Amino acid sequence: MSDVNDDLRYVYAVCHPPTAPLAADLTGVGGVPPRQVSHEGLTALVGAVPERDFAAEPLRAHLEDLDWLAETARAHQRVIAALTTVTCPLPLRLATVFRDDSGVRAMLQDGAERFRRVLERIDGRVEWGVKVHLDDAEATGEGPWEPARDKPRTGRDYLRQRRSQRTAREAASERAEGFARRLHETLSLRSDDARLHAPQNSALSRAPGRNVLNAAYLVPRSHSEEFVELVDRTKDEERDTTGLRVELTGPWAAYSFTGDSPDDCTDDSTDDEGEEGGA
């Protein structure tokens, strides 16, 4: 195993100094336990990673390897999730890397104003995600013609049936979008901040149905139970629209409210950091 002084520094997040320790068996990228690097009241959680994988050129190649990327993202998220149980971190982009501890401290120094501003905004708060999906086929009763009596007997019957299904689908979509709009308005009033994300592509997310709401809410940790109960109560209204499904996820670190999200992880977003840290 290489000496930590010969490795690069992978930075997971910036936070105020945690008041409680992380789990002793916590490991991050490469199976390495994270440690703290502090500077003027700010703390970065870092782990040692080999230059052969995380210098600019090899990192650029690795980001094209979906298996490597998924494994790294899981390790990254594991550390962020653990850190979220003891403080309110500002997560950094996947594969944020610096040459050494001095580079990490320089990052804390250069970004101190922004880090403190964001940490103050998210202090004591967590992120909850809410998605609403509509299964068009279930909502409209579309599907294979099962009973023989349902089969169209003529071309006119077929066109009439298809027109009826299209009307039902449009009505179901309108009801679902209305439900999602009301739900977002209600949850926004019960949170400190909210973000509307682009609807997910079901082919990529593998979630059944069409995504009609994809939102994140910044909620005081002390009010999370009430927020979850509020989402659960909306399911009574959800039952009025067949084929509608509400999905609640969290609590997460406040990814959507810091400007540094895993969704931003692209070649362009990591090149500068990789070059600063490893090239």
C-alpha atoms as a printed R data frame, in Angstrom:
    type eleno elety resid chain resno       x       y       z
1   ATOM     1    CA   MET     A     1   0.000   0.000   0.000
2   ATOM     2    CA   SER     A     2   1.368   3.432  -0.935
3   ATOM     3    CA   ASP     A     3   2.214   6.041   1.654
4   ATOM     4    CA   VAL     A     4  -0.609   8.570   2.116
5   ATOM     5    CA   ASN     A     5   1.905  11.349   1.379
6   ATOM     6    CA   ASP     A     6   2.361   9.929  -2.118
7   ATOM     7    CA   ASP     A     7  -1.379   9.807  -2.799
8   ATOM     8    CA   LEU     A     8  -3.799  12.501  -3.899
9   ATOM     9    CA   ARG     A     9  -6.556  13.885  -1.693
10  ATOM    10    CA   TYR     A    10 -10.140  13.032  -2.616
11  ATOM    11    CA   VAL     A    11 -12.486  15.572  -0.996
12  ATOM    12    CA   TYR     A    12 -16.032  14.476  -0.155
13  ATOM    13    CA   ALA     A    13 -17.514  17.510   1.536
14  ATOM    14    CA   VAL     A    14 -16.958  20.707   3.485
15  ATOM    15    CA   CYS     A    15 -18.603  21.246   6.851
16  ATOM    16    CA   HIS     A    16 -18.254  22.860  10.230
17  ATOM    17    CA   PRO     A    17 -16.099  20.699  12.530
18  ATOM    18    CA   PRO     A    18 -18.307  17.712  13.443
19  ATOM    19    CA   THR     A    19 -19.230  17.480  17.119
20  ATOM    20    CA   ALA     A    20 -19.542  13.694  16.994
21  ATOM    21    CA   PRO     A    21 -17.233  11.055  15.491
22  ATOM    22    CA   LEU     A    22 -18.015   9.089  12.353
23  ATOM    23    CA   ALA     A    23 -18.374   5.321  12.546
24  ATOM    24    CA   ALA     A    24 -14.994   3.689  13.103
25  ATOM    25    CA   ASP     A    25 -15.549   1.207  10.269
26  ATOM    26    CA   LEU     A    26 -16.580   3.818   7.666
27  ATOM    27    CA   THR     A    27 -14.650   3.584   4.404
28  ATOM    28    CA   GLY     A    28 -14.814   5.663   1.249
29  ATOM    29    CA   VAL     A    29 -13.324   5.515  -2.233
30  ATOM    30    CA   GLY     A    30 -10.802   2.713  -2.546
31  ATOM    31    CA   GLY     A    31 -11.815   1.318   0.843
32  ATOM    32    CA   VAL     A    32  -9.886   4.087   2.633
33  ATOM    33    CA   PRO     A    33 -11.344   5.605   5.834
34  ATOM    34    CA   PRO     A    34 -11.971   9.350   5.483
35  ATOM    35    CA   ARG     A    35 -10.224  11.856   7.739
36  ATOM    36    CA   GLN     A    36 -10.543  15.558   8.475
37  ATOM    37    CA   VAL     A    37  -8.467  18.455   7.173
38  ATOM    38    CA   SER     A    38  -9.334  21.725   8.924
39  ATOM    39    CA   HIS     A    39  -8.575  25.357   8.193
40  ATOM    40    CA   GLU     A    40  -9.910  28.486   9.913
41  ATOM    41    CA   GLY     A    41 -13.091  26.924  11.251
42  ATOM    42    CA   LEU     A    42 -13.906  24.867   8.159
43  ATOM    43    CA   THR     A    43 -13.379  21.131   7.783
44  ATOM    44    CA   ALA     A    44 -12.959  19.051   4.640
45  ATOM    45    CA   LEU     A    45 -13.509  15.307   4.776
46  ATOM    46    CA   VAL     A    46 -10.836  13.675   2.624
47  ATOM    47    CA   GLY     A    47  -9.446  10.297   1.671
48  ATOM    48    CA   ALA     A    48  -6.184   9.226   0.077
49  ATOM    49    CA   VAL     A    49  -6.495   7.975  -3.516
50  ATOM    50    CA   PRO     A    50  -3.772   6.797  -5.921
51  ATOM    51    CA   GLU     A    51  -2.482   9.178  -8.567
52  ATOM    52    CA   ARG     A    52  -2.603   6.387 -11.171
53  ATOM    53    CA   ASP     A    53  -6.417   6.535 -10.974
54  ATOM    54    CA   PHE     A    54  -7.183  10.132 -10.023
55  ATOM    55    CA   ALA     A    55  -4.678  12.314 -11.852
56  ATOM    56    CA   ALA     A    56  -6.341  14.284 -14.660
57  ATOM    57    CA   GLU     A    57  -5.759  11.902 -17.589
58  ATOM    58    CA   PRO     A    58  -6.612   8.568 -15.897
59  ATOM    59    CA   LEU     A    59  -9.569  10.198 -14.156
60  ATOM    60    CA   ARG     A    60 -10.924  11.395 -17.496
61  ATOM    61    CA   ALA     A    61 -10.714   7.837 -18.802
62  ATOM    62    CA   HIS     A    62 -12.310   6.371 -15.673
63  ATOM    63    CA   LEU     A    63 -15.289   8.684 -15.997
64  ATOM    64    CA   GLU     A    64 -16.123   6.864 -19.233
65  ATOM    65    CA   ASP     A    65 -16.191   3.535 -17.358
66  ATOM    66    CA   LEU     A    66 -19.715   3.161 -15.995
67  ATOM    67    CA   ASP     A    67 -18.812   0.347 -13.594
68  ATOM    68    CA   TRP     A    68 -15.921   2.341 -12.119
69  ATOM    69    CA   LEU     A    69 -18.069   5.443 -11.939
70  ATOM    70    CA   ALA     A    70 -20.910   3.613 -10.172
71  ATOM    71    CA   GLU     A    71 -18.554   2.064  -7.606
72  ATOM    72    CA   THR     A    72 -16.915   5.424  -6.911
73  ATOM    73    CA   ALA     A    73 -20.300   7.154  -6.630
74  ATOM    74    CA   ARG     A    74 -21.514   4.549  -4.109
75  ATOM    75    CA   ALA     A    75 -18.411   5.024  -1.964
76  ATOM    76    CA   HIS     A    76 -18.746   8.807  -2.222
77  ATOM    77    CA   GLN     A    77 -22.409   8.696  -1.201
78  ATOM    78    CA   ARG     A    78 -21.645   6.296   1.673
79  ATOM    79    CA   VAL     A    79 -19.318   8.872   3.229
80  ATOM    80    CA   ILE     A    80 -21.728  11.764   2.634
81  ATOM    81    CA   ALA     A    81 -24.600   9.798   4.200
82  ATOM    82    CA   ALA     A    82 -22.501   9.011   7.268
83  ATOM    83    CA   LEU     A    83 -21.404  12.627   7.590
84  ATOM    84    CA   THR     A    84 -25.024  13.795   7.330
85  ATOM    85    CA   THR     A    85 -25.855  11.915  10.541
86  ATOM    86    CA   VAL     A    86 -23.426  14.063  12.563
87  ATOM    87    CA   THR     A    87 -23.513  17.447  10.771
88  ATOM    88    CA   CYS     A    88 -24.972  19.280   7.742
89  ATOM    89    CA   PRO     A    89 -22.298  19.003   5.048
90  ATOM    90    CA   LEU     A    90 -21.842  20.774   1.762
91  ATOM    91    CA   PRO     A    91 -21.170  17.827  -0.587
92  ATOM    92    CA   LEU     A    92 -18.604  18.411  -3.310
93  ATOM    93    CA   ARG     A    93 -18.690  17.032  -6.823
94  ATOM    94    CA   LEU     A    94 -17.743  13.456  -7.442
95  ATOM    95    CA   ALA     A    95 -13.968  13.114  -7.938
96  ATOM    96    CA   THR     A    96 -12.904  16.453  -6.480
97  ATOM    97    CA   VAL     A    97  -9.163  15.829  -6.059
98  ATOM    98    CA   PHE     A    98  -6.154  17.834  -4.858
99  ATOM    99    CA   ARG     A    99  -2.440  17.147  -4.753
100 ATOM   100    CA   ASP     A   100  -2.021  17.216  -0.967
101 ATOM   101    CA   ASP     A   101  -3.396  18.595   2.304
102 ATOM   102    CA   SER     A   102  -2.021  22.023   1.428
103 ATOM   103    CA   GLY     A   103  -4.164  22.032  -1.717
104 ATOM   104    CA   VAL     A   104  -7.223  21.133   0.346
105 ATOM   105    CA   ARG     A   105  -6.500  23.956   2.812
106 ATOM   106    CA   ALA     A   106  -6.061  26.370  -0.084
107 ATOM   107    CA   MET     A   107  -9.463  25.286  -1.395
108 ATOM   108    CA   LEU     A   108 -10.989  25.991   2.020
109 ATOM   109    CA   GLN     A   109  -9.273  29.378   2.110
110 ATOM   110    CA   ASP     A   110 -10.273  30.404  -1.409
111 ATOM   111    CA   GLY     A   111 -13.873  29.276  -1.016
112 ATOM   112    CA   ALA     A   112 -14.321  30.287   2.611
113 ATOM   113    CA   GLU     A   113 -16.903  33.010   1.969
114 ATOM   114    CA   ARG     A   114 -19.113  30.783  -0.151
115 ATOM   115    CA   PHE     A   115 -18.671  27.744   2.093
116 ATOM   116    CA   ARG     A   116 -19.706  29.686   5.183
117 ATOM   117    CA   ARG     A   117 -22.686  31.238   3.407
118 ATOM   118    CA   VAL     A   118 -23.978  27.866   2.184
119 ATOM   119    CA   LEU     A   119 -23.291  26.092   5.480
120 ATOM   120    CA   GLU     A   120 -25.226  28.766   7.335
121 ATOM   121    CA   ARG     A   121 -28.170  28.305   4.952
122 ATOM   122    CA   ILE     A   122 -28.280  24.498   5.295
123 ATOM   123    CA   ASP     A   123 -27.335  24.306   8.980
124 ATOM   124    CA   GLY     A   124 -29.749  22.033  10.833
125 ATOM   125    CA   ARG     A   125 -31.505  21.073   7.595
126 ATOM   126    CA   VAL     A   126 -31.744  18.033   5.338
127 ATOM   127    CA   GLU     A   127 -33.050  17.431   1.845
128 ATOM   128    CA   TRP     A   128 -36.132  15.351   1.054
129 ATOM   129    CA   GLY     A   129 -36.956  14.279  -2.493
130 ATOM   130    CA   VAL     A   130 -40.506  13.867  -3.762
131 ATOM   131    CA   LYS     A   131 -41.433  12.364  -7.122
132 ATOM   132    CA   VAL     A   132 -44.846  11.795  -8.654
133 ATOM   133    CA   HIS     A   133 -45.232   9.162 -11.374
134 ATOM   134    CA   LEU     A   134 -48.228   8.473 -13.600
135 ATOM   135    CA   ASP     A   135 -48.768   5.067 -15.157
136 ATOM   136    CA   ASP     A   136 -50.740   6.100 -18.252
137 ATOM   137    CA   ALA     A   137 -51.807   2.551 -19.116
138 ATOM   138    CA   GLU     A   138 -53.225   1.914 -15.637
139 ATOM   139    CA   ALA     A   139 -54.851   5.335 -15.473
140 ATOM   140    CA   THR     A   140 -56.712   4.883 -18.774
141 ATOM   141    CA   GLY     A   141 -57.323   1.153 -18.638
142 ATOM   142    CA   GLU     A   142 -55.289   0.642 -21.789
143 ATOM   143    CA   GLY     A   143 -53.765  -2.729 -22.481
144 ATOM   144    CA   PRO     A   144 -54.286  -5.887 -24.445
145 ATOM   145    CA   TRP     A   145 -57.847  -6.544 -25.614
146 ATOM   146    CA   GLU     A   146 -58.677  -9.286 -23.147
147 ATOM   147    CA   PRO     A   147 -62.424 -10.110 -23.385
148 ATOM   148    CA   ALA     A   148 -63.533 -10.877 -26.915
149 ATOM   149    CA   ARG     A   149 -66.397  -8.384 -26.521
150 ATOM   150    CA   ASP     A   150 -63.834  -5.576 -26.128
151 ATOM   151    CA   LYS     A   151 -62.365  -6.167 -29.545
152 ATOM   152    CA   PRO     A   152 -63.373  -3.513 -32.086
153 ATOM   153    CA   ARG     A   153 -65.605  -5.063 -34.722
154 ATOM   154    CA   THR     A   154 -65.115  -2.430 -37.402
155 ATOM   155    CA   GLY     A   155 -62.602   0.223 -38.314
156 ATOM   156    CA   ARG     A   156 -65.021   2.853 -36.999
157 ATOM   157    CA   ASP     A   157 -65.220   1.018 -33.646
158 ATOM   158    CA   TYR     A   158 -61.440   0.892 -33.511
159 ATOM   159    CA   LEU     A   159 -61.093   4.636 -34.145
160 ATOM   160    CA   ARG     A   160 -63.809   5.408 -31.585
161 ATOM   161    CA   GLN     A   161 -62.050   3.235 -29.016
162 ATOM   162    CA   ARG     A   162 -58.660   4.824 -29.658
163 ATOM   163    CA   ARG     A   163 -60.185   8.316 -29.436
164 ATOM   164    CA   SER     A   164 -61.788   7.430 -26.117
165 ATOM   165    CA   GLN     A   165 -58.477   6.132 -24.771
166 ATOM   166    CA   ARG     A   166 -56.660   9.257 -25.915
167 ATOM   167    CA   THR     A   167 -59.242  11.439 -24.172
168 ATOM   168    CA   ALA     A   168 -58.909   9.377 -20.984
169 ATOM   169    CA   ARG     A   169 -55.120   9.606 -21.150
170 ATOM   170    CA   GLU     A   170 -55.222  13.387 -21.553
171 ATOM   171    CA   ALA     A   171 -57.660  13.694 -18.652
172 ATOM   172    CA   ALA     A   172 -55.490  11.485 -16.439
173 ATOM   173    CA   SER     A   173 -52.425  13.542 -17.348
174 ATOM   174    CA   GLU     A   174 -54.227  16.780 -16.515
175 ATOM   175    CA   ARG     A   175 -55.362  15.416 -13.133
176 ATOM   176    CA   ALA     A   176 -51.850  14.138 -12.360
177 ATOM   177    CA   GLU     A   177 -50.201  17.456 -13.245
178 ATOM   178    CA   GLY     A   178 -52.766  19.312 -11.155
179 ATOM   179    CA   PHE     A   179 -52.091  16.999  -8.213
180 ATOM   180    CA   ALA     A   180 -48.330  17.450  -8.608
181 ATOM   181    CA   ARG     A   181 -48.680  21.233  -8.780
182 ATOM   182    CA   ARG     A   182 -50.801  21.352  -5.605
183 ATOM   183    CA   LEU     A   183 -48.457  18.970  -3.815
184 ATOM   184    CA   HIS     A   184 -45.413  21.072  -4.707
185 ATOM   185    CA   GLU     A   185 -47.122  24.255  -3.532
186 ATOM   186    CA   THR     A   186 -48.086  22.620  -0.225
187 ATOM   187    CA   LEU     A   187 -44.647  21.141   0.427
188 ATOM   188    CA   SER     A   188 -42.889  24.376  -0.547
189 ATOM   189    CA   LEU     A   189 -44.839  26.208   2.150
190 ATOM   190    CA   ARG     A   190 -43.673  23.637   4.708
191 ATOM   191    CA   SER     A   191 -39.992  23.784   3.781
192 ATOM   192    CA   ASP     A   192 -37.292  26.445   3.915
193 ATOM   193    CA   ASP     A   193 -36.477  26.125   0.214
194 ATOM   194    CA   ALA     A   194 -37.512  24.024  -2.776
195 ATOM   195    CA   ARG     A   195 -36.090  23.043  -6.153
196 ATOM   196    CA   LEU     A   196 -37.924  21.727  -9.204
197 ATOM   197    CA   HIS     A   197 -35.718  19.353 -11.215
198 ATOM   198    CA   ALA     A   198 -36.333  18.216 -14.769
199 ATOM   199    CA   PRO     A   199 -38.602  15.143 -14.983
200 ATOM   200    CA   GLN     A   200 -36.697  11.882 -14.978
201 ATOM   201    CA   ASN     A   201 -36.489   9.757 -18.098
202 ATOM   202    CA   SER     A   202 -38.172   6.485 -17.120
203 ATOM   203    CA   ALA     A   203 -35.912   4.523 -19.457
204 ATOM   204    CA   LEU     A   204 -32.871   5.780 -17.524
205 ATOM   205    CA   SER     A   205 -34.340   5.789 -14.012
206 ATOM   206    CA   ARG     A   206 -36.129   2.444 -14.557
207 ATOM   207    CA   ALA     A   207 -39.035   3.807 -12.550
208 ATOM   208    CA   PRO     A   208 -42.379   2.752 -14.042
209 ATOM   209    CA   GLY     A   209 -44.664   5.417 -15.415
210 ATOM   210    CA   ARG     A   210 -44.155   9.023 -16.460
211 ATOM   211    CA   ASN     A   211 -42.471  11.374 -14.010
212 ATOM   212    CA   VAL     A   212 -44.691  14.453 -13.537
213 ATOM   213    CA   LEU     A   213 -42.944  15.898 -10.458
214 ATOM   214    CA   ASN     A   214 -39.277  15.690  -9.483
215 ATOM   215    CA   ALA     A   215 -38.613  18.072  -6.612
216 ATOM   216    CA   ALA     A   216 -36.337  18.581  -3.621
217 ATOM   217    CA   TYR     A   217 -37.171  20.323  -0.363
218 ATOM   218    CA   LEU     A   218 -34.879  21.790   2.282
219 ATOM   219    CA   VAL     A   219 -36.447  20.918   5.628
220 ATOM   220    CA   PRO     A   220 -35.276  21.559   9.193
221 ATOM   221    CA   ARG     A   221 -34.133  18.250  10.610
222 ATOM   222    CA   SER     A   222 -36.392  18.828  13.626
223 ATOM   223    CA   HIS     A   223 -39.449  19.130  11.331
224 ATOM   224    CA   SER     A   224 -38.709  16.133   9.136
225 ATOM   225    CA   GLU     A   225 -41.249  13.873  10.824
226 ATOM   226    CA   GLU     A   226 -44.038  16.386  10.177
227 ATOM   227    CA   PHE     A   227 -42.900  16.768   6.561
228 ATOM   228    CA   VAL     A   228 -43.007  12.999   5.990
229 ATOM   229    CA   GLU     A   229 -46.475  12.810   7.560
230 ATOM   230    CA   LEU     A   230 -47.653  15.611   5.276
231 ATOM   231    CA   VAL     A   231 -46.472  13.710   2.193
232 ATOM   232    CA   ASP     A   232 -48.187  10.570   3.464
233 ATOM   233    CA   ARG     A   233 -51.477  12.448   3.945
234 ATOM   234    CA   THR     A   234 -51.470  13.564   0.310
235 ATOM   235    CA   LYS     A   235 -51.821   9.931  -0.699
236 ATOM   236    CA   ASP     A   236 -55.536  10.173   0.150
237 ATOM   237    CA   GLU     A   237 -55.864  12.653  -2.702
238 ATOM   238    CA   GLU     A   238 -53.588  10.490  -4.844
239 ATOM   239    CA   ARG     A   239 -56.144   7.660  -4.716
240 ATOM   240    CA   ASP     A   240 -58.548   9.859  -6.670
241 ATOM   241    CA   THR     A   241 -56.269   9.575  -9.703
242 ATOM   242    CA   THR     A   242 -55.771   5.991 -10.796
243 ATOM   243    CA   GLY     A   243 -52.225   5.149 -11.800
244 ATOM   244    CA   LEU     A   244 -50.629   7.898  -9.682
245 ATOM   245    CA   ARG     A   245 -47.701   7.100  -7.379
246 ATOM   246    CA   VAL     A   246 -45.883   9.369  -4.905
247 ATOM   247    CA   GLU     A   247 -42.286   8.518  -4.010
248 ATOM   248    CA   LEU     A   248 -40.503  10.066  -1.006
249 ATOM   249    CA   THR     A   249 -36.730   9.730  -0.564
250 ATOM   250    CA   GLY     A   250 -34.349  11.013   2.094
251 ATOM   251    CA   PRO     A   251 -33.235  12.472   4.300
252 ATOM   252    CA   TRP     A   252 -30.185  13.438   2.241
253 ATOM   253    CA   ALA     A   253 -27.421  15.968   2.495
254 ATOM   254    CA   ALA     A   254 -28.635  19.196   0.880
255 ATOM   255    CA   TYR     A   255 -27.301  18.391  -2.604
256 ATOM   256    CA   SER     A   256 -29.891  20.491  -4.414
257 ATOM   257    CA   PHE     A   257 -29.212  23.601  -2.336
258 ATOM   258    CA   THR     A   258 -25.434  23.915  -2.480
259 ATOM   259    CA   GLY     A   259 -24.598  24.182  -6.176
260 ATOM   260    CA   ASP     A   260 -22.296  21.135  -5.933
261 ATOM   261    CA   SER     A   261 -24.340  18.078  -6.853
262 ATOM   262    CA   PRO     A   262 -23.424  14.619  -8.189
263 ATOM   263    CA   ASP     A   263 -25.625  15.539 -11.162
264 ATOM   264    CA   ASP     A   264 -22.917  18.044 -12.134
265 ATOM   265    CA   CYS     A   265 -20.329  15.287 -12.544
266 ATOM   266    CA   THR     A   266 -19.144  15.460 -16.138
267 ATOM   267    CA   ASP     A   267 -15.750  15.453 -17.784
268 ATOM   268    CA   ASP     A   268 -15.782  19.243 -17.937
269 ATOM   269    CA   SER     A   269 -16.704  19.595 -14.277
270 ATOM   270    CA   THR     A   270 -13.867  17.442 -13.013
271 ATOM   271    CA   ASP     A   271 -11.043  18.354 -15.386
272 ATOM   272    CA   ASP     A   272 -10.038  21.554 -13.610
273 ATOM   273    CA   GLU     A   273 -10.132  19.899 -10.207
274 ATOM   274    CA   GLY     A   274  -8.248  16.859 -11.462
275 ATOM   275    CA   GLU     A   275  -5.576  19.051 -13.042
276 ATOM   276    CA   GLU     A   276  -5.302  21.176  -9.929
277 ATOM   277    CA   GLY     A   277  -5.038  18.118  -7.752
278 ATOM   278    CA   GLY     A   278  -3.288  15.528  -9.808
279 ATOM   279    CA   ALA     A   279  -1.588  16.753 -12.922
